[in-house]
mmCIF file of C-alpha atoms and ligand atoms in Angstrom:
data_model
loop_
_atom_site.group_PDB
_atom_site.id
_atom_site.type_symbol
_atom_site.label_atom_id
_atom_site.label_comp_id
_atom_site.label_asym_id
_atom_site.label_seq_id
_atom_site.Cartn_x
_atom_site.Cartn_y
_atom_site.Cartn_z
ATOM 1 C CA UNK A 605 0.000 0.000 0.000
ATOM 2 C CA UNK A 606 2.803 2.640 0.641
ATOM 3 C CA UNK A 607 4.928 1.392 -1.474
ATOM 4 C CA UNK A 608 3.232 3.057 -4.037
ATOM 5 C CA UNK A 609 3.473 6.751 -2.959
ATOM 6 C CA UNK A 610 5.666 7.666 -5.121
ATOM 7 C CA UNK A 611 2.945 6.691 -8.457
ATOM 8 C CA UNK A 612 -0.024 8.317 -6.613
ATOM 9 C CA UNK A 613 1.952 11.465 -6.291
ATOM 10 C CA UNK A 614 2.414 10.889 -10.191
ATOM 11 C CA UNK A 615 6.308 9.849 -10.023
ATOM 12 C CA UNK A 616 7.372 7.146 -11.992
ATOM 13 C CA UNK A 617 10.131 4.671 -11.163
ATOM 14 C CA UNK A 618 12.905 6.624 -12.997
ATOM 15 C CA UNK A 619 11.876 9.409 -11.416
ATOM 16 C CA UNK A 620 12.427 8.197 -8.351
ATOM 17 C CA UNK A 621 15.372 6.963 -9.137
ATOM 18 C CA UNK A 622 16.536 9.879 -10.260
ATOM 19 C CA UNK A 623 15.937 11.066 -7.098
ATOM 20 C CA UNK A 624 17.513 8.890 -5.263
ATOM 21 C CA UNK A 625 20.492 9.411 -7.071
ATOM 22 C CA UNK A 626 20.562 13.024 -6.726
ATOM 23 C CA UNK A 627 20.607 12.656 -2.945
ATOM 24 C CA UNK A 628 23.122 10.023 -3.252
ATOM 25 C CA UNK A 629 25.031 12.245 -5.647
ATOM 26 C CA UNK A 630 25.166 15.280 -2.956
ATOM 27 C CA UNK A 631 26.017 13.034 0.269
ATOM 28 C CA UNK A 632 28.906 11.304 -1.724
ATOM 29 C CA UNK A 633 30.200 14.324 -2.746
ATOM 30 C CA UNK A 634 29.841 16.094 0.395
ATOM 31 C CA UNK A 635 31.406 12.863 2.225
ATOM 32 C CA UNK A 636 34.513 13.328 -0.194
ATOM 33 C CA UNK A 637 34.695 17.057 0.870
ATOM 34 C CA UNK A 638 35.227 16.297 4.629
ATOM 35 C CA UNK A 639 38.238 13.966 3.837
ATOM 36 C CA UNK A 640 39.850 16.612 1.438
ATOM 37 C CA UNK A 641 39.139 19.012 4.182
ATOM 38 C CA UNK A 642 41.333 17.008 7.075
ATOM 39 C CA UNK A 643 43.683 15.847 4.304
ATOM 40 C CA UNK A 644 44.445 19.558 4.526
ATOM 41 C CA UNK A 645 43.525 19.999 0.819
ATOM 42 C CA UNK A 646 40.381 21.884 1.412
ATOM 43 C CA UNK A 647 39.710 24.983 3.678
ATOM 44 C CA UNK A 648 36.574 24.827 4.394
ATOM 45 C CA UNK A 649 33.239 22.450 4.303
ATOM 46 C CA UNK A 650 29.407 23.296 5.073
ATOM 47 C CA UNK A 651 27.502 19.971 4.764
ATOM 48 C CA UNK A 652 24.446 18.964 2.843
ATOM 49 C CA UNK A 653 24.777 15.572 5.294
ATOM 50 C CA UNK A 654 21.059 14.502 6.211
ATOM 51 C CA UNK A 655 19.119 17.826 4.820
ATOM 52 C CA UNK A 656 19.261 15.849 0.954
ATOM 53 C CA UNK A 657 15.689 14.338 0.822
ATOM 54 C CA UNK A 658 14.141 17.603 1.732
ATOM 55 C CA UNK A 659 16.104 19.510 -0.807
ATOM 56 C CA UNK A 660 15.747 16.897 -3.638
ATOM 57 C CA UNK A 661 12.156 15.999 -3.006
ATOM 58 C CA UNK A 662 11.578 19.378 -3.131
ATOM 59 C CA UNK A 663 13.665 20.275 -6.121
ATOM 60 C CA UNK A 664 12.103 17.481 -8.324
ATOM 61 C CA UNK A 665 8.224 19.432 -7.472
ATOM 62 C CA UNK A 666 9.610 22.037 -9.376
ATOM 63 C CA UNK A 667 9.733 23.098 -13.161
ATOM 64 C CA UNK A 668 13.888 22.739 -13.285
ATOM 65 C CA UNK A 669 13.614 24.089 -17.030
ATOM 66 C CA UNK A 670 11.996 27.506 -15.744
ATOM 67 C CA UNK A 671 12.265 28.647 -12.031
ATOM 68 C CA UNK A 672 14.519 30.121 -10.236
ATOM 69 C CA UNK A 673 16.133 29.381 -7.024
ATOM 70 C CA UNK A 674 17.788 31.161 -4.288
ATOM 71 C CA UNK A 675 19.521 28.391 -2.341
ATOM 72 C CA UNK A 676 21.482 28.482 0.996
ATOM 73 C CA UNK A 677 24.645 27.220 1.525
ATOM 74 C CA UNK A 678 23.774 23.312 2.295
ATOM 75 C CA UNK A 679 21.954 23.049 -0.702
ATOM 76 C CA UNK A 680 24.120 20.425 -2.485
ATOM 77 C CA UNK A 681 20.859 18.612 -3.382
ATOM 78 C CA UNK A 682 19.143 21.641 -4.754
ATOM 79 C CA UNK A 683 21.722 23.248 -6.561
ATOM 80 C CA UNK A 684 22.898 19.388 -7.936
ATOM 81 C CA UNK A 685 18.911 18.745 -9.423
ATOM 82 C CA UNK A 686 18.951 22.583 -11.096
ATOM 83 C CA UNK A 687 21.508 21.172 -12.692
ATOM 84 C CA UNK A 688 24.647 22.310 -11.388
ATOM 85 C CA UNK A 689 27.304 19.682 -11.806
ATOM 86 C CA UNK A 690 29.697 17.365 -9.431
ATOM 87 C CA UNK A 691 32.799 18.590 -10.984
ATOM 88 C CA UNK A 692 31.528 22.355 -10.842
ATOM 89 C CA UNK A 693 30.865 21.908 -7.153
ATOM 90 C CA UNK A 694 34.514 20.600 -6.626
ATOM 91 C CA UNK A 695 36.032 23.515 -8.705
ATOM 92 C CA UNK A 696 33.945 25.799 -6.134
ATOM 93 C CA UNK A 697 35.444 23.627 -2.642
ATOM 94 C CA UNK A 698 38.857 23.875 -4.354
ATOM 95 C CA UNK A 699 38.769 27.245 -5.263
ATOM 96 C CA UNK A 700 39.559 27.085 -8.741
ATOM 97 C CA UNK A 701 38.821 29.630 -11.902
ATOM 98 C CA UNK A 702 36.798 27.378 -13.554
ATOM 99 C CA UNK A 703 33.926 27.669 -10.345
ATOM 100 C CA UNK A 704 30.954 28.606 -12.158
ATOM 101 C CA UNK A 705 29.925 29.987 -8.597
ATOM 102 C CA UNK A 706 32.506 32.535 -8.106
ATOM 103 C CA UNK A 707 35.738 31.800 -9.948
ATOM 104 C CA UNK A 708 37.220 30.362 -6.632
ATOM 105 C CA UNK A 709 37.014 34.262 -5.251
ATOM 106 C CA UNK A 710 33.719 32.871 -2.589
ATOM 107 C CA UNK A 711 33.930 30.366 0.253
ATOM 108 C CA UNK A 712 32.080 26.601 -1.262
ATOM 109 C CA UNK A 713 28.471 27.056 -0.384
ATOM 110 C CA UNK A 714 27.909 30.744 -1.977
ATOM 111 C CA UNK A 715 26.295 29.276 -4.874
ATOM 112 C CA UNK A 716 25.115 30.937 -8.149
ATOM 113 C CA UNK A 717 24.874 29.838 -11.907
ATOM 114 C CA UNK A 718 22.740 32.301 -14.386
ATOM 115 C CA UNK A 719 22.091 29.477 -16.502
ATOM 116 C CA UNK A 720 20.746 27.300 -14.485
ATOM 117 C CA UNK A 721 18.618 30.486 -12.586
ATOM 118 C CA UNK A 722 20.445 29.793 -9.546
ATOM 119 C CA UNK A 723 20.810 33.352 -7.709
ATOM 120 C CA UNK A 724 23.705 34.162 -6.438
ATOM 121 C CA UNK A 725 23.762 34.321 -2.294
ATOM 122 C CA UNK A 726 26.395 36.272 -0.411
ATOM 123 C CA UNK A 727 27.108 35.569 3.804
ATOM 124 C CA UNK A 728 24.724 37.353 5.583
ATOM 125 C CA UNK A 729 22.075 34.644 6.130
ATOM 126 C CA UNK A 730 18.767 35.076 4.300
ATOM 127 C CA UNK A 731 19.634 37.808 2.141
ATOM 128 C CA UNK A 732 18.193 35.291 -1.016
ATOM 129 C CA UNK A 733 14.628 35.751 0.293
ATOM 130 C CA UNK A 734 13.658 38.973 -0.497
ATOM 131 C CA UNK A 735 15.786 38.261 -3.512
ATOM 132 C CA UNK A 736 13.423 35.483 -4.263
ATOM 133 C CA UNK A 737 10.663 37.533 -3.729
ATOM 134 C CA UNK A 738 11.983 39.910 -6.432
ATOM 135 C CA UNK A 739 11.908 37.199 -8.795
ATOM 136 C CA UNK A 740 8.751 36.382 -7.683
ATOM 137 C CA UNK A 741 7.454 40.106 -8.162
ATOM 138 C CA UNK A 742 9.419 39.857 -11.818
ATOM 139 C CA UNK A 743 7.429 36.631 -12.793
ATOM 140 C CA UNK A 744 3.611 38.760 -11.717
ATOM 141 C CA UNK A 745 4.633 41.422 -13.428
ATOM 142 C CA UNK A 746 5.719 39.903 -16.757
ATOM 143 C CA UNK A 747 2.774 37.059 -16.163
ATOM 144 C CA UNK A 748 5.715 34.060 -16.921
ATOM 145 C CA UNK A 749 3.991 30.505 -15.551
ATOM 146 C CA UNK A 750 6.857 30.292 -13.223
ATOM 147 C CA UNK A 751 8.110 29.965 -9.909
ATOM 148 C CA UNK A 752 10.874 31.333 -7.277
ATOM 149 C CA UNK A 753 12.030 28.943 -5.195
ATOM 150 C CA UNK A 754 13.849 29.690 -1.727
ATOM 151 C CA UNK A 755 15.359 28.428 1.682
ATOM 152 C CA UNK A 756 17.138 28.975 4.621
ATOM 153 C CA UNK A 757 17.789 27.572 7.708
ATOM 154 C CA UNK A 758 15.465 27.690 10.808
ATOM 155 C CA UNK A 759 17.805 30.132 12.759
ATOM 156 C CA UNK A 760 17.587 32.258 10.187
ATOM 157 C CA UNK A 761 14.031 32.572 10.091
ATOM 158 C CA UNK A 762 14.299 35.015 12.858
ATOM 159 C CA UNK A 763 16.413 37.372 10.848
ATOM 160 C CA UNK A 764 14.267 40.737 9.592
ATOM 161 C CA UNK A 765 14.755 40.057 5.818
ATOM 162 C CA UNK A 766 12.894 37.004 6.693
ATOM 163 C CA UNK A 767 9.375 38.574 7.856
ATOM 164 C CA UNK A 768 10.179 41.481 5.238
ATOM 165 C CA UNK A 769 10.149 39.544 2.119
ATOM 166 C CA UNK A 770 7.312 37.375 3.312
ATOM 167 C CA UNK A 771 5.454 40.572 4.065
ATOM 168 C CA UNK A 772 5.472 41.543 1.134
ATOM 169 C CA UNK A 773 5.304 38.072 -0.858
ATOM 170 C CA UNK A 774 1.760 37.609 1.454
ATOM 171 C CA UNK A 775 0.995 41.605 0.357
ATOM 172 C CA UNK A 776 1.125 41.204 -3.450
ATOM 173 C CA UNK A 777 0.020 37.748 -3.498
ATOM 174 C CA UNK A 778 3.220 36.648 -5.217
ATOM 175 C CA UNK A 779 4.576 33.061 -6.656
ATOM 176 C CA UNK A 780 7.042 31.923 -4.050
ATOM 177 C CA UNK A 781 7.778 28.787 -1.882
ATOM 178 C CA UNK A 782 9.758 29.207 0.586
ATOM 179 C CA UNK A 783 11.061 26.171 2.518
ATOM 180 C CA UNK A 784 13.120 26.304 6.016
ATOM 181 C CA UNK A 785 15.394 23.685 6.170
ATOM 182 C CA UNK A 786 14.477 23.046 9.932
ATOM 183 C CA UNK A 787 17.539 20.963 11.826
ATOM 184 C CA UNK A 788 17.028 22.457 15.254
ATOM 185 C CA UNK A 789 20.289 23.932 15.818
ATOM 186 C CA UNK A 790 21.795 26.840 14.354
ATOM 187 C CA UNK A 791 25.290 26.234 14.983
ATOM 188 C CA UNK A 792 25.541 25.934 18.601
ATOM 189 C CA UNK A 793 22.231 26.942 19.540
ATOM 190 C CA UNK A 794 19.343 24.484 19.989
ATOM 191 C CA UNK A 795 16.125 25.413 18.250
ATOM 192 C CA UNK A 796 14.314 25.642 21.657
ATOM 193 C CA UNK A 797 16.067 28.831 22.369
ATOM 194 C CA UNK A 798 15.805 30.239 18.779
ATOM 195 C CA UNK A 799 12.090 30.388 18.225
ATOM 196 C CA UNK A 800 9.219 30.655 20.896
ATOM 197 C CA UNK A 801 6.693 29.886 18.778
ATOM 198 C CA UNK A 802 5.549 26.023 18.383
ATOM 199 C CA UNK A 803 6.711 25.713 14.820
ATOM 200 C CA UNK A 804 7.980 28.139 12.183
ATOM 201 C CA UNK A 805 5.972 27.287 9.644
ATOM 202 C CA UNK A 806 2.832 29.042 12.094
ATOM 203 C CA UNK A 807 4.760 32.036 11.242
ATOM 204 C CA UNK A 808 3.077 31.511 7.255
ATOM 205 C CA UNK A 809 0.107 32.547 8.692
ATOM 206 C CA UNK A 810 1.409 36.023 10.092
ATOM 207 C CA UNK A 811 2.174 37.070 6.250
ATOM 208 C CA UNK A 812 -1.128 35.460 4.855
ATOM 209 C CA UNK A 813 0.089 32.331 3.232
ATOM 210 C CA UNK A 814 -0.114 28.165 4.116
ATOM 211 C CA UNK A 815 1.997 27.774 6.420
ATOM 212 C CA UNK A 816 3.327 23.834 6.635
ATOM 213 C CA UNK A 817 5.479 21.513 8.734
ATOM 214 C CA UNK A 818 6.593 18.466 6.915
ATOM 215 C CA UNK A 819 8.802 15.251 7.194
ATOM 216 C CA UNK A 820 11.898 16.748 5.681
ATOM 217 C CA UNK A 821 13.833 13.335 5.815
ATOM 218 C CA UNK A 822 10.766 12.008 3.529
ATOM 219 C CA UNK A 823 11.793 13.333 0.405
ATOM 220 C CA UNK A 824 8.160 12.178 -0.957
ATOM 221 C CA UNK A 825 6.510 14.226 1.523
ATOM 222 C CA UNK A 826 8.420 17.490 0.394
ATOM 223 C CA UNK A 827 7.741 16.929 -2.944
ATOM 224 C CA UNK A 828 4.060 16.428 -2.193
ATOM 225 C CA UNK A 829 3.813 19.544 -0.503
ATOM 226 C CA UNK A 830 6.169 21.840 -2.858
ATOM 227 C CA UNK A 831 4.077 20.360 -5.986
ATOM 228 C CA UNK A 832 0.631 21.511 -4.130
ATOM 229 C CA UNK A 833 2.195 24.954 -3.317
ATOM 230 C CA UNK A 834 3.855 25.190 -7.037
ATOM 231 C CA UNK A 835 0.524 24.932 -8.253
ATOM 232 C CA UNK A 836 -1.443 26.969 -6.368
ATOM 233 C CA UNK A 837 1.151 29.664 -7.258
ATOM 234 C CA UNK A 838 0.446 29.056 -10.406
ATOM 235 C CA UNK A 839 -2.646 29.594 -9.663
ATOM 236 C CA UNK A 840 -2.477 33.526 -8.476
ATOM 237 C CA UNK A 841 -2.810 31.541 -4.943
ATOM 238 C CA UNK A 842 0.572 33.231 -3.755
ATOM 239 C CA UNK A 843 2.930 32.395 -1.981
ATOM 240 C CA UNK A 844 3.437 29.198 0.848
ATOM 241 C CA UNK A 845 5.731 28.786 3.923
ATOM 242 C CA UNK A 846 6.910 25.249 4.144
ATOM 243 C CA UNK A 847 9.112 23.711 7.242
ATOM 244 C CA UNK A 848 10.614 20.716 6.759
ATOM 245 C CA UNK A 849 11.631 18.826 9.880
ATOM 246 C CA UNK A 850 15.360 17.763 9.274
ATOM 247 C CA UNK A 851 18.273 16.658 11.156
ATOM 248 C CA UNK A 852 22.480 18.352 10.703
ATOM 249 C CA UNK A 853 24.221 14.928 10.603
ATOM 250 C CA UNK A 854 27.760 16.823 10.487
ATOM 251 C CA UNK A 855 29.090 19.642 12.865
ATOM 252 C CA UNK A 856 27.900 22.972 11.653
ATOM 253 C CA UNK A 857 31.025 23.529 9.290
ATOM 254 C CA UNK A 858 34.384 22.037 9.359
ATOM 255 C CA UNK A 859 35.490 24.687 11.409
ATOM 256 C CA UNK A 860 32.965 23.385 14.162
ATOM 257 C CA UNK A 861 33.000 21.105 16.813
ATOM 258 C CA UNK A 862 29.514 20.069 17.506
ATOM 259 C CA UNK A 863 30.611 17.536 20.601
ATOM 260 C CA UNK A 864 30.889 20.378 22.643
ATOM 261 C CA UNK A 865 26.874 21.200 22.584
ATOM 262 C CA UNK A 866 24.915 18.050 20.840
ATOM 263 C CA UNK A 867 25.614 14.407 22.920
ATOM 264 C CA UNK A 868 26.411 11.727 21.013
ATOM 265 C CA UNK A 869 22.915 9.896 21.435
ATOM 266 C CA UNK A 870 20.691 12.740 20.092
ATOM 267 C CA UNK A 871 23.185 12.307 16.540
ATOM 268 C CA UNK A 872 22.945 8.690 16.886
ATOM 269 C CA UNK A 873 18.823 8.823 16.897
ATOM 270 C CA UNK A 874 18.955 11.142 13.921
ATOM 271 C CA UNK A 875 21.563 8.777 12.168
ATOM 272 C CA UNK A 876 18.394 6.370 12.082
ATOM 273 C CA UNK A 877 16.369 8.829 10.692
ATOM 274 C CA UNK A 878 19.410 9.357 7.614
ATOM 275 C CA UNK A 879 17.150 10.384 4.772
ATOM 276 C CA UNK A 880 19.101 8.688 2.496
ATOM 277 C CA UNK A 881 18.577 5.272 4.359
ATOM 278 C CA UNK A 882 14.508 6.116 4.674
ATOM 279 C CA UNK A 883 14.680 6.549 0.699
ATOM 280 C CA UNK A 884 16.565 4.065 -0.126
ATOM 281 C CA UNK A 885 14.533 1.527 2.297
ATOM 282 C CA UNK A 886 11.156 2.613 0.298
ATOM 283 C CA UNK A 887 12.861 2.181 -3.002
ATOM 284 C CA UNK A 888 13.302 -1.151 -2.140
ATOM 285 C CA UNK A 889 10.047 -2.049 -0.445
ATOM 286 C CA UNK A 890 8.467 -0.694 -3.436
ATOM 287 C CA UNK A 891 10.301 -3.108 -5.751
ATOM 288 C CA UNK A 892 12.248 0.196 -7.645
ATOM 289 C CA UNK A 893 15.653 -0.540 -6.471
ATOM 290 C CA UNK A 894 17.435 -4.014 -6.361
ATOM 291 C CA UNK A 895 20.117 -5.356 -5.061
ATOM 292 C CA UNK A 896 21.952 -4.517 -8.436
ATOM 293 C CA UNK A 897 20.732 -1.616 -9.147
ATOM 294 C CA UNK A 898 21.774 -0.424 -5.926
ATOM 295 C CA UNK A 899 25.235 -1.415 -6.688
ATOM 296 C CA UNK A 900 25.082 -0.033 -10.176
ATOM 297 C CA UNK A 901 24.367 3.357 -8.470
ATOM 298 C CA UNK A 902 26.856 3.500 -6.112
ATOM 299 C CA UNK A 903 29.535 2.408 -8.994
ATOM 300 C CA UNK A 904 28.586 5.528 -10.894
ATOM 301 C CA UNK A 905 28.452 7.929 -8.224
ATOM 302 C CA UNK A 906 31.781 6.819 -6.958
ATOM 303 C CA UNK A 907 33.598 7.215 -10.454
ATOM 304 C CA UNK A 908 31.563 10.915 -10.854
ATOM 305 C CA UNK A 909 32.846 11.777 -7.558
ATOM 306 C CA UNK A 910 36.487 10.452 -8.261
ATOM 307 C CA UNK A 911 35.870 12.769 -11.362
ATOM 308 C CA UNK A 912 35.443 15.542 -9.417
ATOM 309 C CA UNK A 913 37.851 15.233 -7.307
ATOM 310 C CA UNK A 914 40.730 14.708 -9.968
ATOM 311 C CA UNK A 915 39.269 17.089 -12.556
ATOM 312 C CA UNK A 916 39.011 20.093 -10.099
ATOM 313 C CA UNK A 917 42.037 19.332 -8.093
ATOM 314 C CA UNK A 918 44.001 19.132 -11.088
ATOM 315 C CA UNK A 919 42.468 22.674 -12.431
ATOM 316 C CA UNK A 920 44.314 25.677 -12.190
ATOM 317 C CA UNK A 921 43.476 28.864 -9.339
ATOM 318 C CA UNK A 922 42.444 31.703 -10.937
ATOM 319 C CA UNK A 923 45.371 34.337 -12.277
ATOM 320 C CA UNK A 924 45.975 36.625 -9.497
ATOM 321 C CA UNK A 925 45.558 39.548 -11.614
ATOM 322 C CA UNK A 926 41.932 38.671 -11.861
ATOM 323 C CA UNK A 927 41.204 39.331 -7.920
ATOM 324 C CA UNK A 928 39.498 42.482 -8.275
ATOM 325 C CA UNK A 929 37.944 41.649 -11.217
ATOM 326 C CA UNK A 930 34.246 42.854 -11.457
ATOM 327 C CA UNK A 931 34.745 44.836 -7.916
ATOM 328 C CA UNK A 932 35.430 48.352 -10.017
ATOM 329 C CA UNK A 933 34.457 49.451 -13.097
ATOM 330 C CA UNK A 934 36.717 48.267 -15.924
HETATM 331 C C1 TPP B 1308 23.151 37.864 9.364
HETATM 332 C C2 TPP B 1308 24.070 36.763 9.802
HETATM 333 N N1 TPP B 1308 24.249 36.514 11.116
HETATM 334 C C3 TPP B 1308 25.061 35.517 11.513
HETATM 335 C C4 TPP B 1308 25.752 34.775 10.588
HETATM 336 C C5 TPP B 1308 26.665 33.636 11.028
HETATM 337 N N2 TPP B 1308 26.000 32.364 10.782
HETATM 338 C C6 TPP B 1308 26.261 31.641 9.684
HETATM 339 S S1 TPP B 1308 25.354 30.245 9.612
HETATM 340 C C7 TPP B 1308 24.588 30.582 11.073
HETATM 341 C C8 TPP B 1308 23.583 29.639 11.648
HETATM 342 C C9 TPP B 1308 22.345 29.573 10.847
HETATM 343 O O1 TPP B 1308 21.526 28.550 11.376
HETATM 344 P P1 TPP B 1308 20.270 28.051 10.584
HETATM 345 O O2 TPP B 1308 19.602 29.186 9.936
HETATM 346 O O3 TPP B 1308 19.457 27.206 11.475
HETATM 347 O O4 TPP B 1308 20.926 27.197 9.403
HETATM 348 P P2 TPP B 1308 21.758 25.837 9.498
HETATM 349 O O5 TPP B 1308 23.206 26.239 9.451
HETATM 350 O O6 TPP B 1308 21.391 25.159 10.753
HETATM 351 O O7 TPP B 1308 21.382 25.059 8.311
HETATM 352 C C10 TPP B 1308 25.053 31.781 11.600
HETATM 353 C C11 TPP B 1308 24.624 32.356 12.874
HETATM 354 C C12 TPP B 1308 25.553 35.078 9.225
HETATM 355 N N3 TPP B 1308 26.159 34.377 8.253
HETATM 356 N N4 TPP B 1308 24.716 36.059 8.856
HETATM 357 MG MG1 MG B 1309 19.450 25.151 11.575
#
């Protein structure tokens, strides 16, 4: 009976597949990072690592041909299904010219590829959402059948460009989804002492829009919910407030130690939880994903991450002429 979610939502078995290997794609990757990282070869790592379902399932409930997103910086899996490639998102964690992101000149995680409508981000947390909500305005005013698609972490849903772009998303009814990325700590801080109110997604109904909580490590769920809020954007139904309910299976960054705040058994129970298990255990039940197929995946993702690896550390750093290159006016 629920193995067949994912063909009542209208997804068929390569789709899911798909999926799965997107997620796959982003931990592997991400996985890779961490051991360049203490090898010393990389500086710095912010990890996708248990966030992938939510950002994939989501992702794939979207028109990938025509919105635009405004990711934050664990977005592996969104930025990966936009179409954003493995050996572009090594260039960007090894700094090199080639980055498509930044030309090696922004930490990894500040993604941003015009051709793909990825927005570019910058540090200050939640900056993309009234960016989003530009695009957002954009697509009313030019009546294009599209979406903007944007998220952020739950911490940062207490930062003012937050409730400003929502505001005003809610105001002028506009076609937005915006989806926190909800893993209860923001760095060091535990979600309890971040937000007062029961859930963030209440906050939705502050601004005028659905607001939803959601099963983030069900990447099925997300999509189920993103689709229905894609639509009714599509609609002139405005915008929707989605939380999905995730868990950080890393430290915050590789320049954090999360043993000093988070015990060991809370990280253990989420390891349960690992999206990426909870997929790949419905796959299965469902009959999509045998044992060999499940070993054909892993073969490819390991040679596309071994790829990316060689490809971008073998790639040169960009000329350092070029540093302050597009800061003036040439
Ligand atoms: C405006 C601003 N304040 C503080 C920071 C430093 N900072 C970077 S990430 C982060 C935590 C954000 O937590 P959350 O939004 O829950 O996202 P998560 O990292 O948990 O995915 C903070 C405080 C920042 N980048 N920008
Ligand atoms: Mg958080």
């Amino acid at each position: 009976m629920t193995t067949n979610r994912h063909k009542a939502l209208g997804l068929k078995d390569e789709d899911v597949i798909e999926m799965y290997k997107t997620m796959l794609l982003s931990r592997k990757l991400d996985e890779r990072m961490w051991l360049l990282n203490r090898a010393g070869k990389l500086s710095f790592v912010i990890s996708c690592q248990g966030q992938e379902g939510a950002q994939v399932g989501a992702s794939f409930a979207l028109n990938r041909d025509v919105d635009y997103t405004a990711p934050y910086y664990r977005d592996v899996g969104v930025v990966l299904a936009f179409g954003m490639t493995a050996r572009e998102l090594m260039l960007s964690a090894f700094a090199k010219a080639e980055d498509p992101n930044s030309g090696g000149r922004q930490m990894p995680g500040h993604f941003g590829q015009k051709k793909n409508r990825i927005l570019t981000g910058s540090s200050p947390v939640t900056t993309q959402l009234p960016h989003a909500v530009g695009v957002a305005l954009a697509a009313k005013m030019e009546k294009q059948n599209i979406v903007s698609f944007v998220t952020l972490g739950e911490g940062s849903s207490n930062q003012g460009d937050f409730h400003e772009g929502l505001n005003f998303a809610g105001v002028h009814q506009l076609p937005v989804i915006t989806m926190v990325e909800n893993n209860k700590y923001a760095i060091s801080v535990p979600l309890e002492k971040q937000v007062a109110a029961k859930s963030v997604a209440d906050r939705g109904q502050a601004y005028g829009m659905p607001g939803l909580t959601v099963n983030g490590n069900d990447p099925l769920a997300v999509y189920e919910v993103v689709k229905e809020a894609r639509e009714r954007a599509l609609d002139g139904g405005g915008p929707t407030l989605i939380e999905a309910m995730t868990d950080r299976l890393t430290a915050h960054s590789s320049d954090d130690d999360d043993r000093l705040y988070r015990e060991s058994a809370e990280l253990e129970e989420a390891k349960k939880k690992d999206t990426i298990l909870v997929f790949k255990k419905y796959l299965e039940e469902a009959g999509v994903l045998t044992e060999d197929l499940a070993k054909q995946i892993t073969d490819e993702i390991d040679d596309i991450v071994n790829d990316a690896t060689e490809y971008a550390e073998n790639a040169p750093y960009p000329e350092a002429e070029s540093t302050l290159k597009y800061v003036y006016e040439e």
